Tab-separated table of C-alpha atoms in Angstrom:
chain	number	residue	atom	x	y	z
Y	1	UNK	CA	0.000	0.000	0.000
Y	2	UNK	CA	1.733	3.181	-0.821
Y	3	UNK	CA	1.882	6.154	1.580
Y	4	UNK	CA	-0.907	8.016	-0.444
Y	5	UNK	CA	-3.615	4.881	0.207
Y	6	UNK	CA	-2.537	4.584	4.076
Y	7	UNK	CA	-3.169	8.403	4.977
Y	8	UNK	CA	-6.666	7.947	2.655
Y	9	UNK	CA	-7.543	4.645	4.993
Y	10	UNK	CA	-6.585	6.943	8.325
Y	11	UNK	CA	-9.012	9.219	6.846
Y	12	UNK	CA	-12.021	6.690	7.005
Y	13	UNK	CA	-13.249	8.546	3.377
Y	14	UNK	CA	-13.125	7.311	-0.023
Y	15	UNK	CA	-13.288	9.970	-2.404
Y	16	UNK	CA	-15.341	8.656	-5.393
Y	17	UNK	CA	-14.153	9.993	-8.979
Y	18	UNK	CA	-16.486	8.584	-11.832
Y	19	UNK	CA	-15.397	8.808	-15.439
Y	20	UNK	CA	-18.266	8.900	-17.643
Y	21	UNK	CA	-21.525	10.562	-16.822
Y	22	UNK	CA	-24.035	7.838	-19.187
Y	23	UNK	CA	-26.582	5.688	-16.892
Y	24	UNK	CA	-23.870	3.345	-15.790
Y	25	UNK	CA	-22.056	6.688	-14.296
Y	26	UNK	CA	-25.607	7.738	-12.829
Y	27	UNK	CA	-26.240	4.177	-11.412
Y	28	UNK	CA	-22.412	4.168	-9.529
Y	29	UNK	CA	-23.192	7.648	-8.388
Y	30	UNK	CA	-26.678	6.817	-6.932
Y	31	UNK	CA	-24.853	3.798	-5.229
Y	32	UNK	CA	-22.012	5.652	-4.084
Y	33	UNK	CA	-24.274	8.317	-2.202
Y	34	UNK	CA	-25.280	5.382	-0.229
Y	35	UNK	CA	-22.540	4.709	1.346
Y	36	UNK	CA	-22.214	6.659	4.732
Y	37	UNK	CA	-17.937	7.072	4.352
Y	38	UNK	CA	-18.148	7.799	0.427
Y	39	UNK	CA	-18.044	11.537	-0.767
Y	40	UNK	CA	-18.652	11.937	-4.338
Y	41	UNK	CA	-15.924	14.454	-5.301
Y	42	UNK	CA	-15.640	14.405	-9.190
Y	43	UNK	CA	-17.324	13.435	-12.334
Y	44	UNK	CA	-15.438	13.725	-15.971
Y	45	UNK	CA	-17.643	12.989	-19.282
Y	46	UNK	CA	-16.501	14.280	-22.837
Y	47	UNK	CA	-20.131	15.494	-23.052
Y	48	UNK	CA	-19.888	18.787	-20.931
Y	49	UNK	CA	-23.584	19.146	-20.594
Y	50	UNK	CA	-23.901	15.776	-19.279
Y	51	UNK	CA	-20.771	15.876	-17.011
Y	52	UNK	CA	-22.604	19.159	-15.256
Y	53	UNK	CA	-25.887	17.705	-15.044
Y	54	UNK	CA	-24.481	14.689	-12.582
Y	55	UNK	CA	-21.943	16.696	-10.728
Y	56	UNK	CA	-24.964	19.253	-9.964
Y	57	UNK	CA	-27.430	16.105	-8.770
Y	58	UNK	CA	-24.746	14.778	-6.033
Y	59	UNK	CA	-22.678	17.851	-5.340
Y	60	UNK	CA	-19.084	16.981	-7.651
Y	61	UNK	CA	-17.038	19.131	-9.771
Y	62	UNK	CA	-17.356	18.192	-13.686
Y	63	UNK	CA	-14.673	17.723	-15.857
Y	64	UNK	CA	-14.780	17.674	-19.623
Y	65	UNK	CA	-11.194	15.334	-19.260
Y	66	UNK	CA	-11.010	12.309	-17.028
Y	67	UNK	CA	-7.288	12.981	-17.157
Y	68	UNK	CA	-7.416	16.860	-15.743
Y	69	UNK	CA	-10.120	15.099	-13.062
Y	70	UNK	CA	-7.386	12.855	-11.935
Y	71	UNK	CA	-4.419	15.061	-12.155
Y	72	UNK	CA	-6.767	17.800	-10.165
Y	73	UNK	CA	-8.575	15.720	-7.281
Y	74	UNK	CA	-7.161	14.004	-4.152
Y	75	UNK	CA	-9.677	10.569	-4.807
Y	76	UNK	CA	-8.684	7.357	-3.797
Y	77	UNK	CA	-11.552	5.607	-5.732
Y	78	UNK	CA	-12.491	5.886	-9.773
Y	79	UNK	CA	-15.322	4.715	-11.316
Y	80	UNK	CA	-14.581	3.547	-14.324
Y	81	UNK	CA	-18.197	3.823	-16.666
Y	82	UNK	CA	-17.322	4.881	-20.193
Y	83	UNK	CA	-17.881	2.088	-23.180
Y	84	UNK	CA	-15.859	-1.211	-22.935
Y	85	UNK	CA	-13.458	-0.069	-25.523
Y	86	UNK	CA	-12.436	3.353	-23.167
Y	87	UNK	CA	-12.381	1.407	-19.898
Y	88	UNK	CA	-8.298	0.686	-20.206
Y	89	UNK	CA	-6.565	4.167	-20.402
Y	90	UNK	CA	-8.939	5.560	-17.371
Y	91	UNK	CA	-8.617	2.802	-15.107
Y	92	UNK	CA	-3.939	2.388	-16.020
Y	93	UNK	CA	-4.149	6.149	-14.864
Y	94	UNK	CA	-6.057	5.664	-11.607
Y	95	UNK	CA	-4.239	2.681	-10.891
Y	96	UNK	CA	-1.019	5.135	-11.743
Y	97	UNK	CA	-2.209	7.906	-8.869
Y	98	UNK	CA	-2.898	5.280	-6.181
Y	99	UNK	CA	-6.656	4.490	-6.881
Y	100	UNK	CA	-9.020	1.893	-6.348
Y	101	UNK	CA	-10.621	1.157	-9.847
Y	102	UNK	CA	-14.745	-0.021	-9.884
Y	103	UNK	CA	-15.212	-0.759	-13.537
Y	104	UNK	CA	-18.198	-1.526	-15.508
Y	105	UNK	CA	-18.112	-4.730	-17.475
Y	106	UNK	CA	-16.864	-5.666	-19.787
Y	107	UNK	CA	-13.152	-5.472	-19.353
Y	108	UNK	CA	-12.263	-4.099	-22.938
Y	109	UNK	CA	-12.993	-4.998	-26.053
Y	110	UNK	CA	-9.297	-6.901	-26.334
Y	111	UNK	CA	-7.652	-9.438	-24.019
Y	112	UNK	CA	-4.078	-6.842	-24.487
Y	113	UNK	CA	-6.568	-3.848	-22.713
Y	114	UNK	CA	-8.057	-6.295	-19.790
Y	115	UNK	CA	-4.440	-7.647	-18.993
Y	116	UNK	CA	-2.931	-3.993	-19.427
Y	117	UNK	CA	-5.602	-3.086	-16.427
Y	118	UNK	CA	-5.141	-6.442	-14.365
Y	119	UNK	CA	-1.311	-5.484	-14.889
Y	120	UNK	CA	-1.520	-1.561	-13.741
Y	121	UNK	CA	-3.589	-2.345	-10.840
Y	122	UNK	CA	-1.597	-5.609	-9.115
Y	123	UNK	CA	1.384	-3.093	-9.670
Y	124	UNK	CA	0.324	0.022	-7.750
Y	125	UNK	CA	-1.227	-2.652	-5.241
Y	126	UNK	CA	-4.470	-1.179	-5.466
Y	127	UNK	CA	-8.129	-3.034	-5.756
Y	128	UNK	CA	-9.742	-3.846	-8.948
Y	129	UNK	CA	-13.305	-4.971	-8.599
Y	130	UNK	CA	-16.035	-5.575	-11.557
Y	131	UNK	CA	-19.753	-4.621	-11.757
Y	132	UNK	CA	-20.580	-8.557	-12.130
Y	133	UNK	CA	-23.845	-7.200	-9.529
Y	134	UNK	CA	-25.970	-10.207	-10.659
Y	135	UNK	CA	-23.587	-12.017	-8.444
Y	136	UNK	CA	-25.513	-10.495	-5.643
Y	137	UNK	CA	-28.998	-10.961	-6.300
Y	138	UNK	CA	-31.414	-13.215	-4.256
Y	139	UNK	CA	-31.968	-15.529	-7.248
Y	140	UNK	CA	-28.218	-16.067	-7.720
Y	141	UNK	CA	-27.425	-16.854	-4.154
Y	142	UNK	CA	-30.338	-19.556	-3.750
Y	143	UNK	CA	-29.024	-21.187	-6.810
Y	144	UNK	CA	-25.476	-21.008	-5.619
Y	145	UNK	CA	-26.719	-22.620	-2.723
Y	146	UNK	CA	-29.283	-25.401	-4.563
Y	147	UNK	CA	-26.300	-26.356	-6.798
Y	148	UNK	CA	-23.452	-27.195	-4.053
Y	149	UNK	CA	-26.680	-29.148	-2.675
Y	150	UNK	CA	-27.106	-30.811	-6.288
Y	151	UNK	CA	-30.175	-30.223	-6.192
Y	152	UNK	CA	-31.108	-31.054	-9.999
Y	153	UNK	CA	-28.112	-33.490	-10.523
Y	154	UNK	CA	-25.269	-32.891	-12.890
Y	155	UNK	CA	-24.160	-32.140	-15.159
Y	156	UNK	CA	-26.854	-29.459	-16.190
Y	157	UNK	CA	-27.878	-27.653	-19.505
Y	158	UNK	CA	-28.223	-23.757	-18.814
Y	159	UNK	CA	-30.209	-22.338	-21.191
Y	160	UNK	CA	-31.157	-18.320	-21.407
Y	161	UNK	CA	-33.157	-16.881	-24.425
Y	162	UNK	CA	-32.741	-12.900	-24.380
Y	163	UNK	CA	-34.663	-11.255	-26.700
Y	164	UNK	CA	-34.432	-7.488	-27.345
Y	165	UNK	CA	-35.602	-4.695	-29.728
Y	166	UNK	CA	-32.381	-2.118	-30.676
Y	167	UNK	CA	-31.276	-0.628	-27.464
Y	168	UNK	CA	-31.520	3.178	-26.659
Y	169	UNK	CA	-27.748	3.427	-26.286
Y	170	UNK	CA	-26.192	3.271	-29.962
Y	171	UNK	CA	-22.528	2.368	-28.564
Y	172	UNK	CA	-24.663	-0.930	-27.712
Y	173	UNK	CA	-24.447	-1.493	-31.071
Y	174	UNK	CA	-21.125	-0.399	-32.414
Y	175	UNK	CA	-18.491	-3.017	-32.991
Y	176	UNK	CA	-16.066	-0.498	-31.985
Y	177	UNK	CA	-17.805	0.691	-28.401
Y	178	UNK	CA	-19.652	-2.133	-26.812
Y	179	UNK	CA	-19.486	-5.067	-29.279
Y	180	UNK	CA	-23.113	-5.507	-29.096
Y	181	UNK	CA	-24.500	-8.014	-27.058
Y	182	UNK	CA	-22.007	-10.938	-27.129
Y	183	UNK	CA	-19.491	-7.962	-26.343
Y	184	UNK	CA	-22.015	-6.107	-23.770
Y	185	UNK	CA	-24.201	-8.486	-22.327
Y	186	UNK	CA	-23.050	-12.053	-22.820
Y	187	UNK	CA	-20.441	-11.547	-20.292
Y	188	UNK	CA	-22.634	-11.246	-17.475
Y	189	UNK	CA	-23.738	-14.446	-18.646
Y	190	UNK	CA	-20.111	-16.031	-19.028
Y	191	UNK	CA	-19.635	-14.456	-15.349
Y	192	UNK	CA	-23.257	-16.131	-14.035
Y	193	UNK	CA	-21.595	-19.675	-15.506
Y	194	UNK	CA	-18.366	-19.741	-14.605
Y	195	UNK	CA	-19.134	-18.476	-10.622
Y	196	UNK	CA	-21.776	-20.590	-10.189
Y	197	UNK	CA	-21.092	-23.765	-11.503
Y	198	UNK	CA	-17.708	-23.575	-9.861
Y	199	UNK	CA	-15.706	-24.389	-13.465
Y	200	UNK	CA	-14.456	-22.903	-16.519
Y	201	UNK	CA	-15.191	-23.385	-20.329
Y	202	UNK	CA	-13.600	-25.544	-22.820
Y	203	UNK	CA	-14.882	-24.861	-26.173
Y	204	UNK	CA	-17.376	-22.344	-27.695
Y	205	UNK	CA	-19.585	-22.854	-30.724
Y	206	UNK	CA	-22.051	-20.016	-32.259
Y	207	UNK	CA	-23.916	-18.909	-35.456
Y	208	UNK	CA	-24.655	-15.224	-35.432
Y	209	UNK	CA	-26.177	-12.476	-37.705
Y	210	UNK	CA	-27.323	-8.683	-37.711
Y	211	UNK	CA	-30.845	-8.141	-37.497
Y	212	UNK	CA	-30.643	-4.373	-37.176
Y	213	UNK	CA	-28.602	-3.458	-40.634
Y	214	UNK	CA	-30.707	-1.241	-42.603
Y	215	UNK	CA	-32.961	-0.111	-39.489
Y	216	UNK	CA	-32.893	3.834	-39.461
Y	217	UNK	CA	-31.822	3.909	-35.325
Y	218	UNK	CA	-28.433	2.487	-36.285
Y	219	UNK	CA	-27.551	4.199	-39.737
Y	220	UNK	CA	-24.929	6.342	-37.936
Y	221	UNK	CA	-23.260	3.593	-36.846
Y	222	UNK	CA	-20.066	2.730	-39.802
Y	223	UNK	CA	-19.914	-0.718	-38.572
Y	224	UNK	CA	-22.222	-2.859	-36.564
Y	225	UNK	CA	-21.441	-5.284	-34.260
Y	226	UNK	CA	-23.158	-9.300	-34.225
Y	227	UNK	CA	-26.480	-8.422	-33.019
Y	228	UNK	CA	-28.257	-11.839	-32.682
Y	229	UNK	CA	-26.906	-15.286	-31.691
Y	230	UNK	CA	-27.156	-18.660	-30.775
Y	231	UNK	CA	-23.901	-20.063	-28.221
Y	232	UNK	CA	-23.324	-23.576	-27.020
Y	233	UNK	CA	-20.441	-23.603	-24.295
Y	234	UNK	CA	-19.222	-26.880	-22.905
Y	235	UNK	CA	-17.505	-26.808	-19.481
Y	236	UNK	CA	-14.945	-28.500	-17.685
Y	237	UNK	CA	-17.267	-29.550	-15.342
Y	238	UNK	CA	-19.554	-31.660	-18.397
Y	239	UNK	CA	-22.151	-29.403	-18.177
Y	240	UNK	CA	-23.471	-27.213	-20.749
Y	241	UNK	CA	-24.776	-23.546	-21.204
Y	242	UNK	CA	-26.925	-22.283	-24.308
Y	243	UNK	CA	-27.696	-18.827	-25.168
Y	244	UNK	CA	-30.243	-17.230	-27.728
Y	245	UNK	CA	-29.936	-13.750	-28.292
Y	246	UNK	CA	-30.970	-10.665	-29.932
Y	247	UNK	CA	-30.682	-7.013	-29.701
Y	248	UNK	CA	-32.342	-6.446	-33.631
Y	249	UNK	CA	-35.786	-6.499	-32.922
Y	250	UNK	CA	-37.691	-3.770	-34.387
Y	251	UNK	CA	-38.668	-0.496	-31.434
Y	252	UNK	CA	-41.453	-1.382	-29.636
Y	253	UNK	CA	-41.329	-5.467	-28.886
Y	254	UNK	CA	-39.348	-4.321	-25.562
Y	255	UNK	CA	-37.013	-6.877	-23.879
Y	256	UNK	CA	-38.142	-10.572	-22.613
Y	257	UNK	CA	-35.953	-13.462	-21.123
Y	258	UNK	CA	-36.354	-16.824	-19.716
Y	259	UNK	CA	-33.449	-19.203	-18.435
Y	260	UNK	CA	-33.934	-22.359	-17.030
Y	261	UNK	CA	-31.615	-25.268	-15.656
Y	262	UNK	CA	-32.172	-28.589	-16.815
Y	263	UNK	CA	-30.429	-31.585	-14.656
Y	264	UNK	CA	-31.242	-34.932	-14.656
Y	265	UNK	CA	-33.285	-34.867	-11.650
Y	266	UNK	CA	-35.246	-31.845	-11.849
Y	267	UNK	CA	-35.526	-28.417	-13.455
Y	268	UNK	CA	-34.780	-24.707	-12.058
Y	269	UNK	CA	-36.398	-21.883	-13.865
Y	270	UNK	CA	-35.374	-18.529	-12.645
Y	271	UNK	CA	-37.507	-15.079	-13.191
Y	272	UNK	CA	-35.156	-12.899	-12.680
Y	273	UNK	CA	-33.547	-12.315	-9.497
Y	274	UNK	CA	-36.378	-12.202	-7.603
Y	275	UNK	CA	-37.960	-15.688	-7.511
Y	276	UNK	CA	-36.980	-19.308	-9.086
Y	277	UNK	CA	-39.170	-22.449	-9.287
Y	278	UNK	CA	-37.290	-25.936	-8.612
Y	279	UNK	CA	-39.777	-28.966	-10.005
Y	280	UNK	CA	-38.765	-32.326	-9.312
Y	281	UNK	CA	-40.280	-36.301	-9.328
Y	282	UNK	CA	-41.720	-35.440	-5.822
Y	283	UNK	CA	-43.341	-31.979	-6.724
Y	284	UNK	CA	-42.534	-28.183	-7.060
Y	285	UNK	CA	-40.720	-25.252	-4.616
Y	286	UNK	CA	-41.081	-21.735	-5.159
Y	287	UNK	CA	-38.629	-19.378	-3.759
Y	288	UNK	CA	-39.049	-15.544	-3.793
Y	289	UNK	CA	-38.251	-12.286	-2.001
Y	290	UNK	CA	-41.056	-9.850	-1.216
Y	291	UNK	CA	-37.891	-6.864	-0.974
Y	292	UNK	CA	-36.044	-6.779	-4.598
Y	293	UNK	CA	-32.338	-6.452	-3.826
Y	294	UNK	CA	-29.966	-3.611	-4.661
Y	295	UNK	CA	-27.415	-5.094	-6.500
Y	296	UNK	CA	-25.648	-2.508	-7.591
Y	297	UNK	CA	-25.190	-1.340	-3.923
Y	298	UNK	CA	-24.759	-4.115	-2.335
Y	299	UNK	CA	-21.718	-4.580	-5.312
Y	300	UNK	CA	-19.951	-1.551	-4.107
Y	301	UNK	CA	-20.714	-2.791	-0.153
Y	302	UNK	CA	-18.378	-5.569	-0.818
Y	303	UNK	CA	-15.668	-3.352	-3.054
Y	304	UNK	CA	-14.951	-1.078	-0.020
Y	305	UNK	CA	-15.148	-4.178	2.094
Y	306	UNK	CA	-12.199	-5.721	0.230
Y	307	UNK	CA	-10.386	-2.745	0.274
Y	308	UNK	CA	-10.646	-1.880	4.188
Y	309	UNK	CA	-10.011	-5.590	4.668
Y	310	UNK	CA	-7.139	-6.011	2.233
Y	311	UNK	CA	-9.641	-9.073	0.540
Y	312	UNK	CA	-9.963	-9.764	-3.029
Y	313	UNK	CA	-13.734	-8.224	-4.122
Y	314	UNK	CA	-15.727	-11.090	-4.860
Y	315	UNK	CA	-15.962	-9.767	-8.756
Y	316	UNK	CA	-12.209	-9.572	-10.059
Y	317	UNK	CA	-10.328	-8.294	-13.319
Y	318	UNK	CA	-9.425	-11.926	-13.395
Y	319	UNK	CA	-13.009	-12.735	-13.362
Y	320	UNK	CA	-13.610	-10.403	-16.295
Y	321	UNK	CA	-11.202	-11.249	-18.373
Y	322	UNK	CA	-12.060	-14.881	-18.225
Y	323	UNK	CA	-15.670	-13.786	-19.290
Y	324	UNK	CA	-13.749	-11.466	-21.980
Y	325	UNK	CA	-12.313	-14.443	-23.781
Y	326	UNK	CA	-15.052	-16.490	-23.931
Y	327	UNK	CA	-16.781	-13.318	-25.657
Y	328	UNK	CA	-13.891	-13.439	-27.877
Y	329	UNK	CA	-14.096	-17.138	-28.652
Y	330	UNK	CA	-18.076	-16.671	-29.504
Y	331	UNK	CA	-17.382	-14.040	-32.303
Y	332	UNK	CA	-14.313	-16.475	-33.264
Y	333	UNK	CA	-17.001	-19.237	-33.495
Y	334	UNK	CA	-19.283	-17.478	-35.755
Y	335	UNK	CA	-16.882	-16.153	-37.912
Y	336	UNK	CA	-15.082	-19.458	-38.514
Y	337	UNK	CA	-18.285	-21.719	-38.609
Y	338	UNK	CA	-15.868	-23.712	-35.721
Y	339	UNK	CA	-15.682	-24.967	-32.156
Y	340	UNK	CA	-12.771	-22.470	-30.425
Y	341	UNK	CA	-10.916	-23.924	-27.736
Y	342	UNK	CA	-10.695	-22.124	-24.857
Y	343	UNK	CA	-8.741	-24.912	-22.591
């Protein structure tokens, strides 16, 4: 710990910088006000108006430059909320000044950016922790705990359809911001897998297409990323996890999912994070919670837990970058019609 981070800990504050000032940035700030020894000091987003709006809601300075935000502000903790493919060069530089780094996921875009970060923060010694919040919802933990009990037998097949209509957010879309939703969203997925059936994948095969070329919401955008997919992941563990996907729907059909886990004793569906249905030979179990969870909160509880108790946060750049290559392997599978190894 250098001598920067142990007159900060003496302090009992963490001074929260956030870089980028879209809904992610909004969402850390709201859960960052929460927490009784967090002062929100800073915000820095490249769109000025934006930037001022947050930093006038929770009482920061704006900053058109996360750089001049850094070089300007004593913080000890940065935020780290732009798109995946501007989360590397914010989070090096925090690392750089002594800072705690809480990034959105995904890591990057390339396995060079996620190890670059991993790299920058094991060598200042500071945390790096990942918004993986599903981790933390009721749904996940009672399945955490119904599969150490084996409670539908393994192996299992884990299957999730998502289907979407374009999203608001056009860097959703762009191959070059968020890598659409294999880039965006599948990693929560990857994450979900990997954590909870205590393993790691082997091999990755996917077909994918672009259901939103030629739709008018994305003709700004010069290249578009896979849009709509279907993944088969095998696991170490001989259990399998399948994903349908799509982010091309035309406006208006919203956003729908169902995921179920299919064992050779039973079946778990899960409705989100707030209930899950177990049905087996000798009938069915319902488990919900009447008080929905804040995940995103209760993610940052744990960051400045690891960090006051020297711990490892339970979501790490490690984590991420495991779900980062199986991302990578996915678009490798659909653009070479093969299984890619990820052993």
């Amino acid at each position: 710990m250098t001598l920067q981070s142990r007159r900060w800990m003496l302090m009992s504050e963490f001074r929260i910088c956030i870089v980028a000032a879209g809904a992610r940035g909004r969402a850390h700030a709201r859960a960052w006000s929460q927490i009784p020894d967090a002062q929100l000091v800073a915000v820095a987003d490249v769109e000025e108006e934006r930037a001022h709006a947050l930093a006038n809601e929770y009482g920061m300075r704006a900053y058109a430059d996360f750089r001049e935000m850094l070089e300007r502000e004593d913080c000890n903790v940065v935020s780290v909320c732009t798109p995946a493919s501007l989360h590397c060069a914010p989070t090096v530089l925090a690392a750089q000044k002594g800072c705690h780094v809480l990034c959105e996921k995904p890591i990057a875009l390339t396995i060079e950016d996620g190890e670059a970060m991993i790299e920058a923060t094991r060598k200042a010694n500071v945390k790096l922790g990942f918004f993986f919040q599903r981790r933390f919802g009721y749904a996940s933990q009672k399945l955490d705990k119904l599969l150490a009990e084996n409670a539908v037998g393994r192996p299992v097949l884990w299957r999730i359809f998502s289907e979407a209509e374009i999203r608001p957010k056009l860097a959703m879309h762009d191959k070059h911001g968020n890598n659409g939703p294999i880039g965006d969203y599948c990693p929560h997925l990857f994450d979900r897998w990997r954590w909870l059936l205590k393993t790691e994948a082997l091999r990755v095969a996917a077909r994918g297409f672009v259901y939103a070329r030629g739709k008018p919401e994305v003709a700004s955008i010069r290249e578009l990323a896979i849009d709509t997919a279907a993944i088969i992941i095998e696991f170490a563990s001989g259990d399998i996890g399948a994903i349908v996907i799509t982010w091309g729907l035309p406006r208006g059909l919203g956003w729908r999912n169902s995921e179920a886990i299919l064992g050779p004793n039973g079946i778990i569906d899960v409705d989100g994070e707030a209930k899950l249905t177990i049905s087996r030979p000798e009938g069915q179990e319902t488990f919900t919670v009447e008080d929905k969870l804040d995940m995103d909160l209760a993610l940052v509880q744990d960051f400045i837990d690891a960090i006051r108790t020297n711990r490892t946060p339970k979501a790490t750049g490690e984590d991420a970058l495991a779900a980062l290559k199986m991302s990578l392997a996915t678009l490798q599978a659909i653009e070479t019609g093969n299984w890619v190894s990820l052993a």
